[in-house]
Amino acid sequence: MMIKQPVQLLLVGEGGIAGVHMQALEPIPGVAVRGLVGGVEADARAFAAEWGIPEVVASLEEALGRDDLDAVILATPSPQHAEQAEVVIGAGKHLLCEIPMALSLADAEWITARAEASGLVCMVAHTRRFNAPHRELRRRLQVGEFHLQHLVSETYFFRRENLNMQGQPRRWVDNLLWHHACHSVDLLAWLLDDFDLEVWGSRGPDHPELGIPMDMSIGLRSRGGVLATLALSFNNRGPFGGFYRYIGEEDTFHAFRDALKDHEGQAVALTGNGFATQDQEFIAAILEGREPEASFTSCLPSMRLLDRLECAMGGA
């Protein structure tokens, strides 16, 4: 299904990541966010006013009944992704779904099958694939300029209370494995084009009120012997985010968001913003009628790795 510009978008969700998508979409020509479906009406109306979204729609089903919408961005709580994705695909709309596509392998396989059968552009926000440092190091790996020995990933947040990234109360509980570890597990597999990784891991005790493990230690090994060590914590007081150390034969690099430094702390000149590159890819795939990078199909093998990790850790 070919779409003419402007691409008419519906945004679902008014939380922190929804604002990130609005920032990423602003400079893209030929894009119009026509409506917003929010979880809390007052918050949704405030968000729509802030970003100039002309209409707040009461429900996803109501919004999808409109003929003037081409595509949907799901920026909603993780537990809702698979079910909402099915509704969007069933309505014949292109879809960009926030990471993770689902919170179980069964749901991931189920929604990927529906995405594949639809002929629509269906993409998951595996943003690490679009961050400039990771794209540059993947390029160097592919042409033989850099040989990776060990990827060390640190993912830190402070989530002892159920608050979002703005410190506001959350109505759902985040998932350290299926959401946050998904970024780094997928990153190694994508970097090496090797989704047949050996995996192992351990989890700390569950939080007495939130009912989730607050700390995890995960190990990965590729068929070629490249290691990855992932440390994840909801107990860390800061700094927050995902920090990556690429230990290689030629150098050691440090990546954070869209910045890359060598072992001496010298910045590597790069351009690009991961969220902007990601959302541009979604729009381009729609306009060009092709499969996007980070399609549901290409991300499903990483969900199988997470399932194996969950089994190895005795459930998460």
mmCIF file of C-alpha atoms in Angstrom:
data_model
loop_
_atom_site.group_PDB
_atom_site.id
_atom_site.type_symbol
_atom_site.label_atom_id
_atom_site.label_comp_id
_atom_site.label_asym_id
_atom_site.label_seq_id
_atom_site.Cartn_x
_atom_site.Cartn_y
_atom_site.Cartn_z
ATOM 1 C CA MET A 1 0.000 0.000 0.000
ATOM 2 C CA MET A 2 1.688 3.193 -1.217
ATOM 3 C CA ILE A 3 1.200 6.331 0.840
ATOM 4 C CA LYS A 4 1.506 9.881 -0.444
ATOM 5 C CA GLN A 5 2.915 12.661 1.691
ATOM 6 C CA PRO A 6 2.113 13.854 4.215
ATOM 7 C CA VAL A 7 2.049 10.619 6.210
ATOM 8 C CA GLN A 8 -0.815 10.962 8.673
ATOM 9 C CA LEU A 9 0.142 9.601 12.094
ATOM 10 C CA LEU A 10 -1.677 8.624 15.258
ATOM 11 C CA LEU A 11 0.348 8.670 18.477
ATOM 12 C CA VAL A 12 -0.795 6.357 21.268
ATOM 13 C CA GLY A 13 0.544 7.264 24.711
ATOM 14 C CA GLU A 14 1.442 10.548 26.396
ATOM 15 C CA GLY A 15 4.384 9.447 28.582
ATOM 16 C CA GLY A 16 8.066 10.292 28.374
ATOM 17 C CA ILE A 17 8.872 8.223 25.285
ATOM 18 C CA ALA A 18 5.933 9.814 23.418
ATOM 19 C CA GLY A 19 7.648 13.188 23.797
ATOM 20 C CA VAL A 20 10.876 11.700 22.443
ATOM 21 C CA HIS A 21 9.003 10.547 19.340
ATOM 22 C CA MET A 22 7.457 13.978 18.854
ATOM 23 C CA GLN A 23 10.929 15.549 18.987
ATOM 24 C CA ALA A 24 12.203 12.994 16.476
ATOM 25 C CA LEU A 25 9.294 13.536 14.093
ATOM 26 C CA GLU A 26 9.372 17.355 14.073
ATOM 27 C CA PRO A 27 12.202 17.767 11.504
ATOM 28 C CA ILE A 28 10.965 15.014 9.175
ATOM 29 C CA PRO A 29 9.255 16.539 6.124
ATOM 30 C CA GLY A 30 5.927 15.168 5.040
ATOM 31 C CA VAL A 31 4.767 13.964 8.475
ATOM 32 C CA ALA A 32 1.650 15.093 10.318
ATOM 33 C CA VAL A 33 0.602 13.832 13.750
ATOM 34 C CA ARG A 34 -3.164 14.158 13.506
ATOM 35 C CA GLY A 35 -4.315 12.602 16.750
ATOM 36 C CA LEU A 36 -3.393 11.319 20.180
ATOM 37 C CA VAL A 37 -4.840 8.482 22.222
ATOM 38 C CA GLY A 38 -3.782 8.826 25.846
ATOM 39 C CA GLY A 39 -4.082 6.817 29.029
ATOM 40 C CA VAL A 40 -5.114 9.745 31.257
ATOM 41 C CA GLU A 41 -7.335 12.327 29.582
ATOM 42 C CA ALA A 42 -5.961 15.378 31.401
ATOM 43 C CA ASP A 43 -2.373 14.344 30.701
ATOM 44 C CA ALA A 44 -3.208 13.578 27.079
ATOM 45 C CA ARG A 45 -4.793 16.996 26.538
ATOM 46 C CA ALA A 46 -1.812 18.728 28.124
ATOM 47 C CA PHE A 47 0.549 16.723 25.914
ATOM 48 C CA ALA A 48 -1.484 17.492 22.784
ATOM 49 C CA ALA A 49 -1.467 21.192 23.597
ATOM 50 C CA GLU A 50 2.298 21.156 24.182
ATOM 51 C CA TRP A 51 3.047 19.492 20.850
ATOM 52 C CA GLY A 52 0.294 21.004 18.724
ATOM 53 C CA ILE A 53 -1.586 17.760 18.123
ATOM 54 C CA PRO A 54 -5.028 18.844 16.914
ATOM 55 C CA GLU A 55 -7.175 16.092 18.419
ATOM 56 C CA VAL A 56 -7.302 13.819 21.449
ATOM 57 C CA VAL A 57 -9.270 10.655 20.689
ATOM 58 C CA ALA A 58 -10.921 8.658 23.459
ATOM 59 C CA SER A 59 -9.871 5.161 22.379
ATOM 60 C CA LEU A 60 -7.559 3.373 19.990
ATOM 61 C CA GLU A 61 -10.457 1.575 18.324
ATOM 62 C CA GLU A 62 -12.277 4.862 17.701
ATOM 63 C CA ALA A 63 -9.169 6.463 16.214
ATOM 64 C CA LEU A 64 -8.452 3.515 13.931
ATOM 65 C CA GLY A 65 -11.898 3.808 12.399
ATOM 66 C CA ARG A 66 -10.851 7.024 10.683
ATOM 67 C CA ASP A 67 -9.836 7.004 7.018
ATOM 68 C CA ASP A 68 -7.335 9.865 7.299
ATOM 69 C CA LEU A 69 -4.708 7.967 9.314
ATOM 70 C CA ASP A 70 -1.907 6.004 7.654
ATOM 71 C CA ALA A 71 0.235 4.844 10.552
ATOM 72 C CA VAL A 72 0.414 4.477 14.318
ATOM 73 C CA ILE A 73 3.207 4.884 16.861
ATOM 74 C CA LEU A 74 2.599 2.869 20.013
ATOM 75 C CA ALA A 75 4.305 4.638 22.931
ATOM 76 C CA THR A 76 2.313 2.824 25.581
ATOM 77 C CA PRO A 77 3.121 0.594 28.581
ATOM 78 C CA SER A 78 5.014 -2.577 27.657
ATOM 79 C CA PRO A 79 2.226 -4.968 28.761
ATOM 80 C CA GLN A 80 -0.111 -3.411 26.169
ATOM 81 C CA HIS A 81 2.162 -3.632 23.118
ATOM 82 C CA ALA A 82 1.234 -7.020 21.659
ATOM 83 C CA GLU A 83 -2.518 -6.611 22.075
ATOM 84 C CA GLN A 84 -2.530 -3.051 20.737
ATOM 85 C CA ALA A 85 -0.251 -4.027 17.848
ATOM 86 C CA GLU A 86 -2.770 -6.668 16.783
ATOM 87 C CA VAL A 87 -5.547 -4.056 16.794
ATOM 88 C CA VAL A 88 -3.479 -1.627 14.717
ATOM 89 C CA ILE A 89 -2.441 -4.267 12.191
ATOM 90 C CA GLY A 90 -6.007 -5.517 11.979
ATOM 91 C CA ALA A 91 -7.114 -1.995 11.070
ATOM 92 C CA GLY A 92 -4.631 -1.933 8.187
ATOM 93 C CA LYS A 93 -2.342 0.772 9.589
ATOM 94 C CA HIS A 94 1.447 0.821 9.446
ATOM 95 C CA LEU A 95 2.980 0.424 12.871
ATOM 96 C CA LEU A 96 6.002 1.552 14.890
ATOM 97 C CA CYS A 97 5.823 -0.205 18.251
ATOM 98 C CA GLU A 98 7.977 0.807 21.186
ATOM 99 C CA ILE A 99 10.406 -1.814 22.497
ATOM 100 C CA PRO A 100 9.569 -4.540 23.475
ATOM 101 C CA MET A 101 7.078 -5.934 20.990
ATOM 102 C CA ALA A 102 5.808 -8.269 23.751
ATOM 103 C CA LEU A 103 6.641 -9.575 27.216
ATOM 104 C CA SER A 104 6.791 -13.231 26.235
ATOM 105 C CA LEU A 105 8.054 -15.263 23.314
ATOM 106 C CA ALA A 106 4.603 -16.684 22.619
ATOM 107 C CA ASP A 107 3.127 -13.197 22.223
ATOM 108 C CA ALA A 108 6.127 -12.052 20.158
ATOM 109 C CA GLU A 109 5.743 -14.956 17.727
ATOM 110 C CA TRP A 110 1.995 -14.400 17.533
ATOM 111 C CA ILE A 111 2.215 -10.685 16.708
ATOM 112 C CA THR A 112 5.140 -11.152 14.305
ATOM 113 C CA ALA A 113 3.107 -13.679 12.334
ATOM 114 C CA ARG A 114 0.297 -11.135 12.032
ATOM 115 C CA ALA A 115 2.732 -8.434 10.981
ATOM 116 C CA GLU A 116 4.246 -10.659 8.281
ATOM 117 C CA ALA A 117 0.848 -11.625 6.894
ATOM 118 C CA SER A 118 -0.382 -8.031 6.756
ATOM 119 C CA GLY A 119 1.959 -6.607 4.112
ATOM 120 C CA LEU A 120 2.209 -3.463 6.248
ATOM 121 C CA VAL A 121 5.314 -1.676 7.497
ATOM 122 C CA CYS A 122 5.610 -3.076 11.016
ATOM 123 C CA MET A 123 8.669 -1.960 12.978
ATOM 124 C CA VAL A 124 9.894 -2.183 16.575
ATOM 125 C CA ALA A 125 11.792 0.669 18.251
ATOM 126 C CA HIS A 126 15.068 -1.230 18.779
ATOM 127 C CA THR A 127 16.752 2.152 19.064
ATOM 128 C CA ARG A 128 20.292 0.877 19.702
ATOM 129 C CA ARG A 129 20.347 -0.281 16.081
ATOM 130 C CA PHE A 130 19.982 3.382 15.079
ATOM 131 C CA ASN A 131 22.305 5.146 17.531
ATOM 132 C CA ALA A 132 25.284 6.597 15.651
ATOM 133 C CA PRO A 133 28.032 4.913 17.773
ATOM 134 C CA HIS A 134 26.622 1.423 17.324
ATOM 135 C CA ARG A 135 26.037 1.923 13.606
ATOM 136 C CA GLU A 136 29.610 3.138 13.153
ATOM 137 C CA LEU A 137 31.105 0.237 15.102
ATOM 138 C CA ARG A 138 28.947 -2.242 13.197
ATOM 139 C CA ARG A 139 30.314 -0.740 9.974
ATOM 140 C CA ARG A 140 33.864 -1.159 11.212
ATOM 141 C CA LEU A 141 33.157 -4.752 12.219
ATOM 142 C CA GLN A 142 31.716 -5.557 8.813
ATOM 143 C CA VAL A 143 34.678 -4.155 6.851
ATOM 144 C CA GLY A 144 37.293 -5.593 9.219
ATOM 145 C CA GLU A 145 38.526 -2.290 10.680
ATOM 146 C CA PHE A 146 37.604 -3.338 14.214
ATOM 147 C CA HIS A 147 37.577 -6.746 15.881
ATOM 148 C CA LEU A 148 35.344 -6.988 18.950
ATOM 149 C CA GLN A 149 36.405 -9.155 21.863
ATOM 150 C CA HIS A 150 34.033 -8.119 24.637
ATOM 151 C CA LEU A 151 30.984 -5.849 24.779
ATOM 152 C CA VAL A 152 30.270 -4.598 28.308
ATOM 153 C CA SER A 153 26.828 -3.079 28.835
ATOM 154 C CA GLU A 154 25.662 -1.251 31.959
ATOM 155 C CA THR A 155 21.982 -0.332 32.312
ATOM 156 C CA TYR A 156 21.152 1.713 35.390
ATOM 157 C CA PHE A 157 17.973 3.232 36.794
ATOM 158 C CA PHE A 158 16.562 3.898 40.263
ATOM 159 C CA ARG A 159 13.119 2.305 40.379
ATOM 160 C CA ARG A 160 12.477 1.376 44.040
ATOM 161 C CA GLU A 161 9.199 3.239 43.668
ATOM 162 C CA ASN A 162 7.000 2.792 40.634
ATOM 163 C CA LEU A 163 7.854 6.071 38.891
ATOM 164 C CA ASN A 164 8.527 6.917 35.261
ATOM 165 C CA MET A 165 11.513 8.797 33.806
ATOM 166 C CA GLN A 166 9.953 12.129 34.869
ATOM 167 C CA GLY A 167 9.472 10.920 38.457
ATOM 168 C CA GLN A 168 5.702 10.611 38.057
ATOM 169 C CA PRO A 169 3.682 7.634 39.367
ATOM 170 C CA ARG A 170 3.421 4.754 36.910
ATOM 171 C CA ARG A 171 0.341 2.567 36.440
ATOM 172 C CA TRP A 172 2.421 -0.398 35.251
ATOM 173 C CA VAL A 173 5.652 -2.053 36.346
ATOM 174 C CA ASP A 174 8.715 -1.968 34.083
ATOM 175 C CA ASN A 175 10.550 -5.162 33.096
ATOM 176 C CA LEU A 176 14.321 -5.388 33.445
ATOM 177 C CA LEU A 177 14.688 -8.411 31.133
ATOM 178 C CA TRP A 178 12.119 -8.034 28.360
ATOM 179 C CA HIS A 179 12.479 -4.252 28.103
ATOM 180 C CA HIS A 180 15.934 -3.105 29.179
ATOM 181 C CA ALA A 181 18.032 -6.210 28.548
ATOM 182 C CA CYS A 182 16.282 -6.489 25.176
ATOM 183 C CA HIS A 183 18.232 -3.432 23.981
ATOM 184 C CA SER A 184 21.645 -4.935 24.711
ATOM 185 C CA VAL A 185 20.944 -8.565 23.846
ATOM 186 C CA ASP A 186 19.614 -7.445 20.472
ATOM 187 C CA LEU A 187 22.556 -5.081 20.038
ATOM 188 C CA LEU A 188 25.202 -7.821 20.221
ATOM 189 C CA ALA A 189 23.271 -10.159 17.949
ATOM 190 C CA TRP A 190 22.686 -7.357 15.421
ATOM 191 C CA LEU A 191 26.288 -6.135 15.555
ATOM 192 C CA LEU A 192 27.613 -9.598 14.727
ATOM 193 C CA ASP A 193 24.643 -10.768 12.648
ATOM 194 C CA ASP A 194 24.582 -13.786 14.957
ATOM 195 C CA PHE A 195 21.306 -14.566 16.724
ATOM 196 C CA ASP A 196 22.446 -18.034 17.798
ATOM 197 C CA LEU A 197 24.146 -16.803 20.963
ATOM 198 C CA GLU A 198 25.009 -18.819 24.036
ATOM 199 C CA VAL A 199 23.239 -17.182 26.996
ATOM 200 C CA TRP A 200 23.360 -17.410 30.783
ATOM 201 C CA GLY A 201 22.356 -15.180 33.664
ATOM 202 C CA SER A 202 21.360 -14.603 37.259
ATOM 203 C CA ARG A 203 18.743 -12.402 38.859
ATOM 204 C CA GLY A 204 18.594 -10.716 42.227
ATOM 205 C CA PRO A 205 15.687 -10.958 44.676
ATOM 206 C CA ASP A 206 12.282 -9.592 43.755
ATOM 207 C CA HIS A 207 11.216 -6.227 45.103
ATOM 208 C CA PRO A 208 8.730 -6.879 47.942
ATOM 209 C CA GLU A 209 6.080 -4.549 46.498
ATOM 210 C CA LEU A 210 6.813 -4.322 42.772
ATOM 211 C CA GLY A 211 7.316 -8.084 42.450
ATOM 212 C CA ILE A 212 10.182 -7.818 39.945
ATOM 213 C CA PRO A 213 13.911 -8.583 40.149
ATOM 214 C CA MET A 214 15.783 -5.321 40.629
ATOM 215 C CA ASP A 215 19.198 -6.564 39.462
ATOM 216 C CA MET A 216 20.423 -8.900 36.751
ATOM 217 C CA SER A 217 23.748 -10.204 35.482
ATOM 218 C CA ILE A 218 23.667 -11.609 31.948
ATOM 219 C CA GLY A 219 26.335 -13.265 29.834
ATOM 220 C CA LEU A 220 26.365 -13.830 26.072
ATOM 221 C CA ARG A 221 28.833 -15.527 23.720
ATOM 222 C CA SER A 222 28.754 -15.581 19.947
ATOM 223 C CA ARG A 223 29.640 -18.533 17.745
ATOM 224 C CA GLY A 224 32.908 -16.724 17.013
ATOM 225 C CA GLY A 225 33.739 -16.371 20.704
ATOM 226 C CA VAL A 226 32.841 -12.696 21.236
ATOM 227 C CA LEU A 227 31.648 -12.111 24.791
ATOM 228 C CA ALA A 228 29.090 -9.700 26.203
ATOM 229 C CA THR A 229 28.583 -8.908 29.866
ATOM 230 C CA LEU A 230 25.381 -7.114 30.849
ATOM 231 C CA ALA A 231 24.868 -5.535 34.273
ATOM 232 C CA LEU A 232 21.371 -4.192 34.887
ATOM 233 C CA SER A 233 20.000 -2.528 38.009
ATOM 234 C CA PHE A 234 16.919 -0.682 39.172
ATOM 235 C CA ASN A 235 18.784 0.018 42.451
ATOM 236 C CA ASN A 236 21.419 2.387 41.050
ATOM 237 C CA ARG A 237 21.185 6.037 42.096
ATOM 238 C CA GLY A 238 22.840 7.344 38.960
ATOM 239 C CA PRO A 239 23.934 8.248 36.444
ATOM 240 C CA PHE A 240 21.045 6.710 34.518
ATOM 241 C CA GLY A 241 20.918 5.112 31.098
ATOM 242 C CA GLY A 242 22.695 2.518 29.005
ATOM 243 C CA PHE A 243 26.497 2.670 28.881
ATOM 244 C CA TYR A 244 28.566 0.522 26.498
ATOM 245 C CA ARG A 245 32.252 -0.381 26.438
ATOM 246 C CA TYR A 246 33.510 -1.989 23.229
ATOM 247 C CA ILE A 247 36.725 -3.848 24.024
ATOM 248 C CA GLY A 248 38.423 -4.720 20.750
ATOM 249 C CA GLU A 249 41.719 -5.719 19.263
ATOM 250 C CA GLU A 250 42.427 -2.256 17.856
ATOM 251 C CA ASP A 251 40.963 -0.018 20.582
ATOM 252 C CA THR A 252 38.432 0.321 23.372
ATOM 253 C CA PHE A 253 35.441 2.556 22.716
ATOM 254 C CA HIS A 254 32.853 4.021 25.077
ATOM 255 C CA ALA A 255 29.349 4.676 23.764
ATOM 256 C CA PHE A 256 26.540 6.553 25.475
ATOM 257 C CA ARG A 257 23.448 7.515 23.535
ATOM 258 C CA ASP A 258 24.796 9.135 20.336
ATOM 259 C CA ALA A 259 28.307 9.921 21.616
ATOM 260 C CA LEU A 260 31.400 7.765 21.064
ATOM 261 C CA LYS A 261 34.848 8.142 22.660
ATOM 262 C CA ASP A 262 38.064 6.164 22.315
ATOM 263 C CA HIS A 263 40.117 4.810 25.227
ATOM 264 C CA GLU A 264 41.796 8.187 25.733
ATOM 265 C CA GLY A 265 38.476 9.956 26.033
ATOM 266 C CA GLN A 266 38.746 11.575 22.622
ATOM 267 C CA ALA A 267 35.429 12.033 20.851
ATOM 268 C CA VAL A 268 34.882 10.176 17.602
ATOM 269 C CA ALA A 269 33.180 12.519 15.128
ATOM 270 C CA LEU A 270 29.700 11.210 14.354
ATOM 271 C CA THR A 271 26.427 12.701 13.229
ATOM 272 C CA GLY A 272 22.900 11.574 13.827
ATOM 273 C CA ASN A 273 20.377 11.029 16.584
ATOM 274 C CA GLY A 274 19.205 7.483 17.201
ATOM 275 C CA PHE A 275 15.553 8.310 17.765
ATOM 276 C CA ALA A 276 15.443 10.619 14.747
ATOM 277 C CA THR A 277 17.182 8.062 12.509
ATOM 278 C CA GLN A 278 14.804 5.368 13.729
ATOM 279 C CA ASP A 279 11.625 7.379 13.107
ATOM 280 C CA GLN A 280 12.950 8.584 9.738
ATOM 281 C CA GLU A 281 13.433 4.943 8.752
ATOM 282 C CA PHE A 282 9.826 4.179 9.656
ATOM 283 C CA ILE A 283 8.498 7.010 7.496
ATOM 284 C CA ALA A 284 10.864 6.190 4.620
ATOM 285 C CA ALA A 285 9.809 2.524 4.627
ATOM 286 C CA ILE A 286 6.160 3.584 4.398
ATOM 287 C CA LEU A 287 6.784 5.972 1.514
ATOM 288 C CA GLU A 288 9.002 3.497 -0.340
ATOM 289 C CA GLY A 289 6.785 0.480 0.296
ATOM 290 C CA ARG A 290 9.566 -1.703 1.731
ATOM 291 C CA GLU A 291 10.475 -3.657 4.851
ATOM 292 C CA PRO A 292 12.043 -1.397 7.481
ATOM 293 C CA GLU A 293 15.159 -1.926 9.510
ATOM 294 C CA ALA A 294 14.105 -3.385 12.877
ATOM 295 C CA SER A 295 11.019 -5.020 11.409
ATOM 296 C CA PHE A 296 9.086 -7.368 13.673
ATOM 297 C CA THR A 297 10.571 -10.237 11.696
ATOM 298 C CA SER A 298 14.170 -9.109 12.194
ATOM 299 C CA CYS A 299 13.647 -8.492 15.927
ATOM 300 C CA LEU A 300 11.929 -11.802 16.724
ATOM 301 C CA PRO A 301 15.215 -13.797 17.055
ATOM 302 C CA SER A 302 16.218 -11.517 19.947
ATOM 303 C CA MET A 303 12.953 -12.331 21.705
ATOM 304 C CA ARG A 304 13.912 -16.013 21.468
ATOM 305 C CA LEU A 305 17.193 -15.180 23.205
ATOM 306 C CA LEU A 306 15.300 -13.395 25.982
ATOM 307 C CA ASP A 307 13.063 -16.415 26.413
ATOM 308 C CA ARG A 308 16.126 -18.624 26.833
ATOM 309 C CA LEU A 309 17.532 -16.185 29.376
ATOM 310 C CA GLU A 310 14.272 -16.168 31.317
ATOM 311 C CA CYS A 311 14.401 -19.961 31.502
ATOM 312 C CA ALA A 312 18.059 -19.900 32.536
ATOM 313 C CA MET A 313 17.285 -17.486 35.375
ATOM 314 C CA GLY A 314 14.332 -19.480 36.624
ATOM 315 C CA GLY A 315 11.688 -17.045 35.441
ATOM 316 C CA ALA A 316 11.700 -13.258 35.471
#
